[in-house]
Amino acid sequence: MINLVLFGPPGAGKGTQSERIVEKYGLIHLSTGDVFRANMKEETELGKLAKQYISKGELVPDEVTINMLKEEVLKHKNPKGFIFDGFPRTAKQAKALDIFMEEIGSEVSQMISLDVEKEELKKRLAKRAIDSGREDDADPEIIENRIKVYQAETAPVMEYYDKQGKWTKVDGIGEIDEITERLFEVIDKLIK
Ligand code: AMP
């Protein structure tokens, strides 16, 4: 199994690039943000809970997110591998993921982070808000908070994988196709 963590701040292009990686390598795309949004739409208990945090640009509590992620992984029988998008977002989630992957006889192969600076992120999120209809993309205050939370709680996850020798940084600026090529190059090397 090849399991990738696609990492980066909100607006870095994780979702867009995940789709392309899935298409080429046949991995299962697992976006915690997408699962939360689906639950919000269905108005499940999880959705109602998640909404309280997402609407403020805060992180959903670790316990809830980790349990949900595990359930999602276990839904797939004999997977070729996963691409985790938007998870882990805290050091606690990263540790929990390692433990869980070991339990199912696997591991995280590599964490690939998309590097994009703050002003570019704000521009992309404002643009995305028009197409996606996501409320958390439309409000500059929520965007600012999401970036702040990313810097405080999520960025340290890079160090976590770096210590394991599993961190690759990819330049997330440029044409979408160019960035895809950079990612494919990294993944091709991992597969060989
Ligand atoms: P995303 O679609 O990845 O931008 O996620 C949208 C929102 O869902 C985030 O701003 C968080 O509020 C919540 N969320 C997604 N993934 C996680 C996670 N791994 N841990 C905590 N909250 C998350």
Short mmCIF file of C-alpha atoms and ligand atoms in Angstrom, two decimals:
data_model
loop_
_atom_site.label_atom_id
_atom_site.label_comp_id
_atom_site.label_asym_id
_atom_site.label_seq_id
_atom_site.Cartn_x
_atom_site.Cartn_y
_atom_site.Cartn_z
CA MET A 1 0.00 0.00 0.00
CA ILE A 2 1.17 3.52 -0.69
CA ASN A 3 -0.29 6.07 1.67
CA LEU A 4 0.30 9.74 1.09
CA VAL A 5 -0.48 12.71 3.26
CA LEU A 6 -1.08 15.72 1.04
CA PHE A 7 -0.41 18.64 3.27
CA GLY A 8 -0.61 22.42 3.07
CA PRO A 9 -2.48 25.51 4.23
CA PRO A 10 -6.08 26.16 3.20
CA GLY A 11 -6.10 27.11 -0.47
CA ALA A 12 -2.81 25.36 -1.28
CA GLY A 13 -4.51 23.15 -3.89
CA LYS A 14 -4.76 19.88 -1.96
CA GLY A 15 -8.20 18.98 -3.28
CA THR A 16 -7.44 19.81 -6.92
CA GLN A 17 -4.14 17.94 -6.89
CA SER A 18 -5.61 14.97 -4.99
CA GLU A 19 -8.08 14.39 -7.82
CA ARG A 20 -5.23 14.11 -10.30
CA ILE A 21 -3.18 11.83 -8.06
CA VAL A 22 -6.21 9.56 -7.59
CA GLU A 23 -6.70 9.36 -11.33
CA LYS A 24 -3.08 8.41 -12.04
CA TYR A 25 -2.28 6.12 -9.11
CA GLY A 26 -5.68 4.69 -8.16
CA LEU A 27 -5.44 5.73 -4.53
CA ILE A 28 -8.48 6.42 -2.38
CA HIS A 29 -8.97 10.10 -1.68
CA LEU A 30 -9.91 10.80 1.90
CA SER A 31 -10.60 14.44 2.71
CA THR A 32 -11.74 15.08 6.27
CA GLY A 33 -13.13 18.46 5.19
CA ASP A 34 -15.26 16.76 2.51
CA VAL A 35 -16.57 14.20 5.01
CA PHE A 36 -17.48 16.94 7.47
CA ARG A 37 -19.24 18.95 4.75
CA ALA A 38 -21.22 15.89 3.61
CA ASN A 39 -22.32 15.37 7.21
CA MET A 40 -23.28 19.02 7.55
CA LYS A 41 -25.43 18.74 4.45
CA GLU A 42 -27.14 15.62 5.80
CA GLU A 43 -27.50 17.33 9.18
CA THR A 44 -26.11 14.33 11.05
CA GLU A 45 -24.97 14.69 14.68
CA LEU A 46 -21.36 14.76 13.45
CA GLY A 47 -22.29 17.43 10.91
CA LYS A 48 -23.96 19.60 13.54
CA LEU A 49 -20.96 19.32 15.81
CA ALA A 50 -18.43 19.99 13.04
CA LYS A 51 -20.34 23.06 11.88
CA GLN A 52 -19.76 24.79 15.20
CA TYR A 53 -16.01 24.73 14.54
CA ILE A 54 -15.88 25.00 10.76
CA SER A 55 -18.04 28.14 10.74
CA LYS A 56 -15.43 29.87 12.91
CA GLY A 57 -12.39 28.55 11.08
CA GLU A 58 -11.44 26.42 14.10
CA LEU A 59 -10.36 22.79 14.03
CA VAL A 60 -12.88 20.08 14.86
CA PRO A 61 -11.65 18.35 18.07
CA ASP A 62 -8.98 15.68 17.56
CA GLU A 63 -10.96 12.84 19.13
CA VAL A 64 -13.94 13.33 16.81
CA THR A 65 -11.78 13.77 13.70
CA ILE A 66 -9.54 10.78 14.40
CA ASN A 67 -12.49 8.44 15.00
CA MET A 68 -14.17 9.61 11.84
CA LEU A 69 -10.98 9.12 9.80
CA LYS A 70 -10.53 5.57 11.10
CA GLU A 71 -14.11 4.69 10.19
CA GLU A 72 -13.62 6.05 6.68
CA VAL A 73 -10.41 4.05 6.15
CA LEU A 74 -12.05 0.83 7.35
CA LYS A 75 -14.88 1.22 4.83
CA HIS A 76 -12.46 0.12 2.08
CA LYS A 77 -11.52 -3.49 1.57
CA ASN A 78 -8.09 -4.23 0.04
CA PRO A 79 -7.28 -0.64 -0.89
CA LYS A 80 -4.29 0.15 -3.08
CA GLY A 81 -3.55 3.01 -0.76
CA PHE A 82 -4.88 6.32 0.49
CA ILE A 83 -4.30 9.94 -0.10
CA PHE A 84 -5.10 11.81 3.08
CA ASP A 85 -6.12 15.39 2.33
CA GLY A 86 -6.55 17.78 5.25
CA PHE A 87 -5.55 15.13 7.77
CA PRO A 88 -3.53 15.07 10.00
CA ARG A 89 -3.83 18.70 11.05
CA THR A 90 -2.33 18.41 14.56
CA ALA A 91 0.60 16.49 16.03
CA LYS A 92 -1.91 14.42 18.00
CA GLN A 93 -3.69 13.40 14.78
CA ALA A 94 -0.35 12.53 13.17
CA LYS A 95 0.54 10.23 16.07
CA ALA A 96 -2.90 8.65 16.05
CA LEU A 97 -2.61 8.02 12.32
CA ASP A 98 0.74 6.27 12.77
CA ILE A 99 -0.67 4.02 15.47
CA PHE A 100 -3.77 3.23 13.44
CA MET A 101 -1.86 2.49 10.24
CA GLU A 102 0.37 0.13 12.16
CA GLU A 103 -2.71 -1.61 13.56
CA ILE A 104 -3.94 -2.28 10.04
CA GLY A 105 -0.48 -3.45 8.95
CA SER A 106 0.51 -0.39 6.97
CA GLU A 107 2.16 3.01 7.33
CA VAL A 108 2.28 6.54 5.97
CA SER A 109 4.67 6.40 3.01
CA GLN A 110 5.30 10.10 2.64
CA MET A 111 3.98 13.49 3.58
CA ILE A 112 4.06 15.93 0.69
CA SER A 113 3.49 19.56 1.55
CA LEU A 114 2.41 22.20 -0.94
CA ASP A 115 4.21 25.41 -0.26
CA VAL A 116 2.18 28.59 -0.94
CA GLU A 117 2.58 31.99 0.69
CA LYS A 118 -0.18 33.73 2.62
CA GLU A 119 -1.18 36.51 0.19
CA GLU A 120 -1.59 33.98 -2.63
CA LEU A 121 -3.70 31.75 -0.35
CA LYS A 122 -6.07 34.60 0.45
CA LYS A 123 -6.50 35.36 -3.26
CA ARG A 124 -7.19 31.71 -4.11
CA LEU A 125 -9.69 31.25 -1.27
CA ALA A 126 -11.63 34.37 -2.25
CA LYS A 127 -11.80 33.06 -5.82
CA ARG A 128 -12.80 29.58 -4.66
CA ALA A 129 -15.62 31.01 -2.54
CA ILE A 130 -17.41 32.12 -5.71
CA ASP A 131 -17.39 28.60 -7.23
CA SER A 132 -17.61 26.40 -4.15
CA GLY A 133 -20.21 28.32 -2.17
CA ARG A 134 -18.23 27.44 0.94
CA GLU A 135 -19.08 29.90 3.70
CA ASP A 136 -15.69 29.44 5.32
CA ASP A 137 -14.04 30.68 2.10
CA ALA A 138 -16.25 33.72 1.77
CA ASP A 139 -15.51 35.53 5.01
CA PRO A 140 -12.08 37.24 5.28
CA GLU A 141 -12.14 36.94 9.07
CA ILE A 142 -12.71 33.17 8.92
CA ILE A 143 -9.97 32.83 6.28
CA GLU A 144 -7.57 34.79 8.48
CA ASN A 145 -8.39 32.51 11.41
CA ARG A 146 -7.94 29.34 9.35
CA ILE A 147 -4.49 30.50 8.27
CA LYS A 148 -3.64 31.43 11.88
CA VAL A 149 -4.79 28.02 13.13
CA TYR A 150 -2.78 26.38 10.35
CA GLN A 151 0.39 28.19 11.42
CA ALA A 152 -0.10 27.49 15.13
CA GLU A 153 -1.44 23.93 15.16
CA THR A 154 -0.95 22.36 11.75
CA ALA A 155 2.46 23.55 10.52
CA PRO A 156 4.25 21.61 13.35
CA VAL A 157 3.02 18.39 11.69
CA MET A 158 5.73 18.96 9.05
CA GLU A 159 8.37 18.60 11.73
CA TYR A 160 6.72 15.38 12.90
CA TYR A 161 7.18 13.77 9.48
CA ASP A 162 10.56 15.39 8.92
CA LYS A 163 11.88 13.57 12.00
CA GLN A 164 10.78 10.31 10.37
CA GLY A 165 12.47 11.29 7.09
CA LYS A 166 9.07 11.33 5.39
CA TRP A 167 8.61 14.98 4.47
CA THR A 168 8.88 16.31 0.90
CA LYS A 169 8.18 19.94 0.14
CA VAL A 170 6.75 20.86 -3.26
CA ASP A 171 6.44 24.38 -4.67
CA GLY A 172 2.69 25.04 -4.85
CA ILE A 173 2.98 28.21 -6.95
CA GLY A 174 2.50 28.13 -10.72
CA GLU A 175 0.14 26.58 -13.22
CA ILE A 176 -1.98 23.70 -11.87
CA ASP A 177 -0.46 21.30 -14.45
CA GLU A 178 3.05 22.29 -13.48
CA ILE A 179 2.36 21.58 -9.82
CA THR A 180 0.79 18.22 -10.74
CA GLU A 181 3.99 17.29 -12.62
CA ARG A 182 6.08 18.17 -9.57
CA LEU A 183 3.89 15.92 -7.42
CA PHE A 184 3.97 13.04 -9.91
CA GLU A 185 7.76 13.21 -9.93
CA VAL A 186 7.86 12.78 -6.15
CA ILE A 187 5.30 9.95 -6.16
CA ASP A 188 6.97 8.10 -9.06
CA LYS A 189 10.21 8.04 -7.07
CA LEU A 190 8.37 6.63 -4.04
CA ILE A 191 6.78 3.86 -6.06
CA LYS A 192 10.06 2.70 -7.65
P1 AMP B 1 -10.78 21.62 4.47
O1 AMP B 1 -11.83 21.22 3.50
O2 AMP B 1 -9.66 20.64 4.56
O3 AMP B 1 -10.29 23.03 4.22
O4 AMP B 1 -11.46 21.63 5.91
C1 AMP B 1 -12.53 22.51 6.22
C2 AMP B 1 -12.67 22.63 7.72
O5 AMP B 1 -13.00 21.32 8.27
C3 AMP B 1 -11.42 23.07 8.47
O6 AMP B 1 -11.29 24.48 8.49
C4 AMP B 1 -11.69 22.48 9.85
O7 AMP B 1 -12.61 23.26 10.56
C5 AMP B 1 -12.37 21.15 9.52
N1 AMP B 1 -11.37 20.06 9.40
C6 AMP B 1 -11.02 19.39 8.25
N2 AMP B 1 -10.08 18.48 8.51
C7 AMP B 1 -9.80 18.57 9.83
C8 AMP B 1 -8.88 17.92 10.69
N3 AMP B 1 -8.03 16.98 10.23
N4 AMP B 1 -8.88 18.26 12.01
C9 AMP B 1 -9.72 19.19 12.48
N5 AMP B 1 -10.59 19.87 11.72
C10 AMP B 1 -10.63 19.58 10.40
#
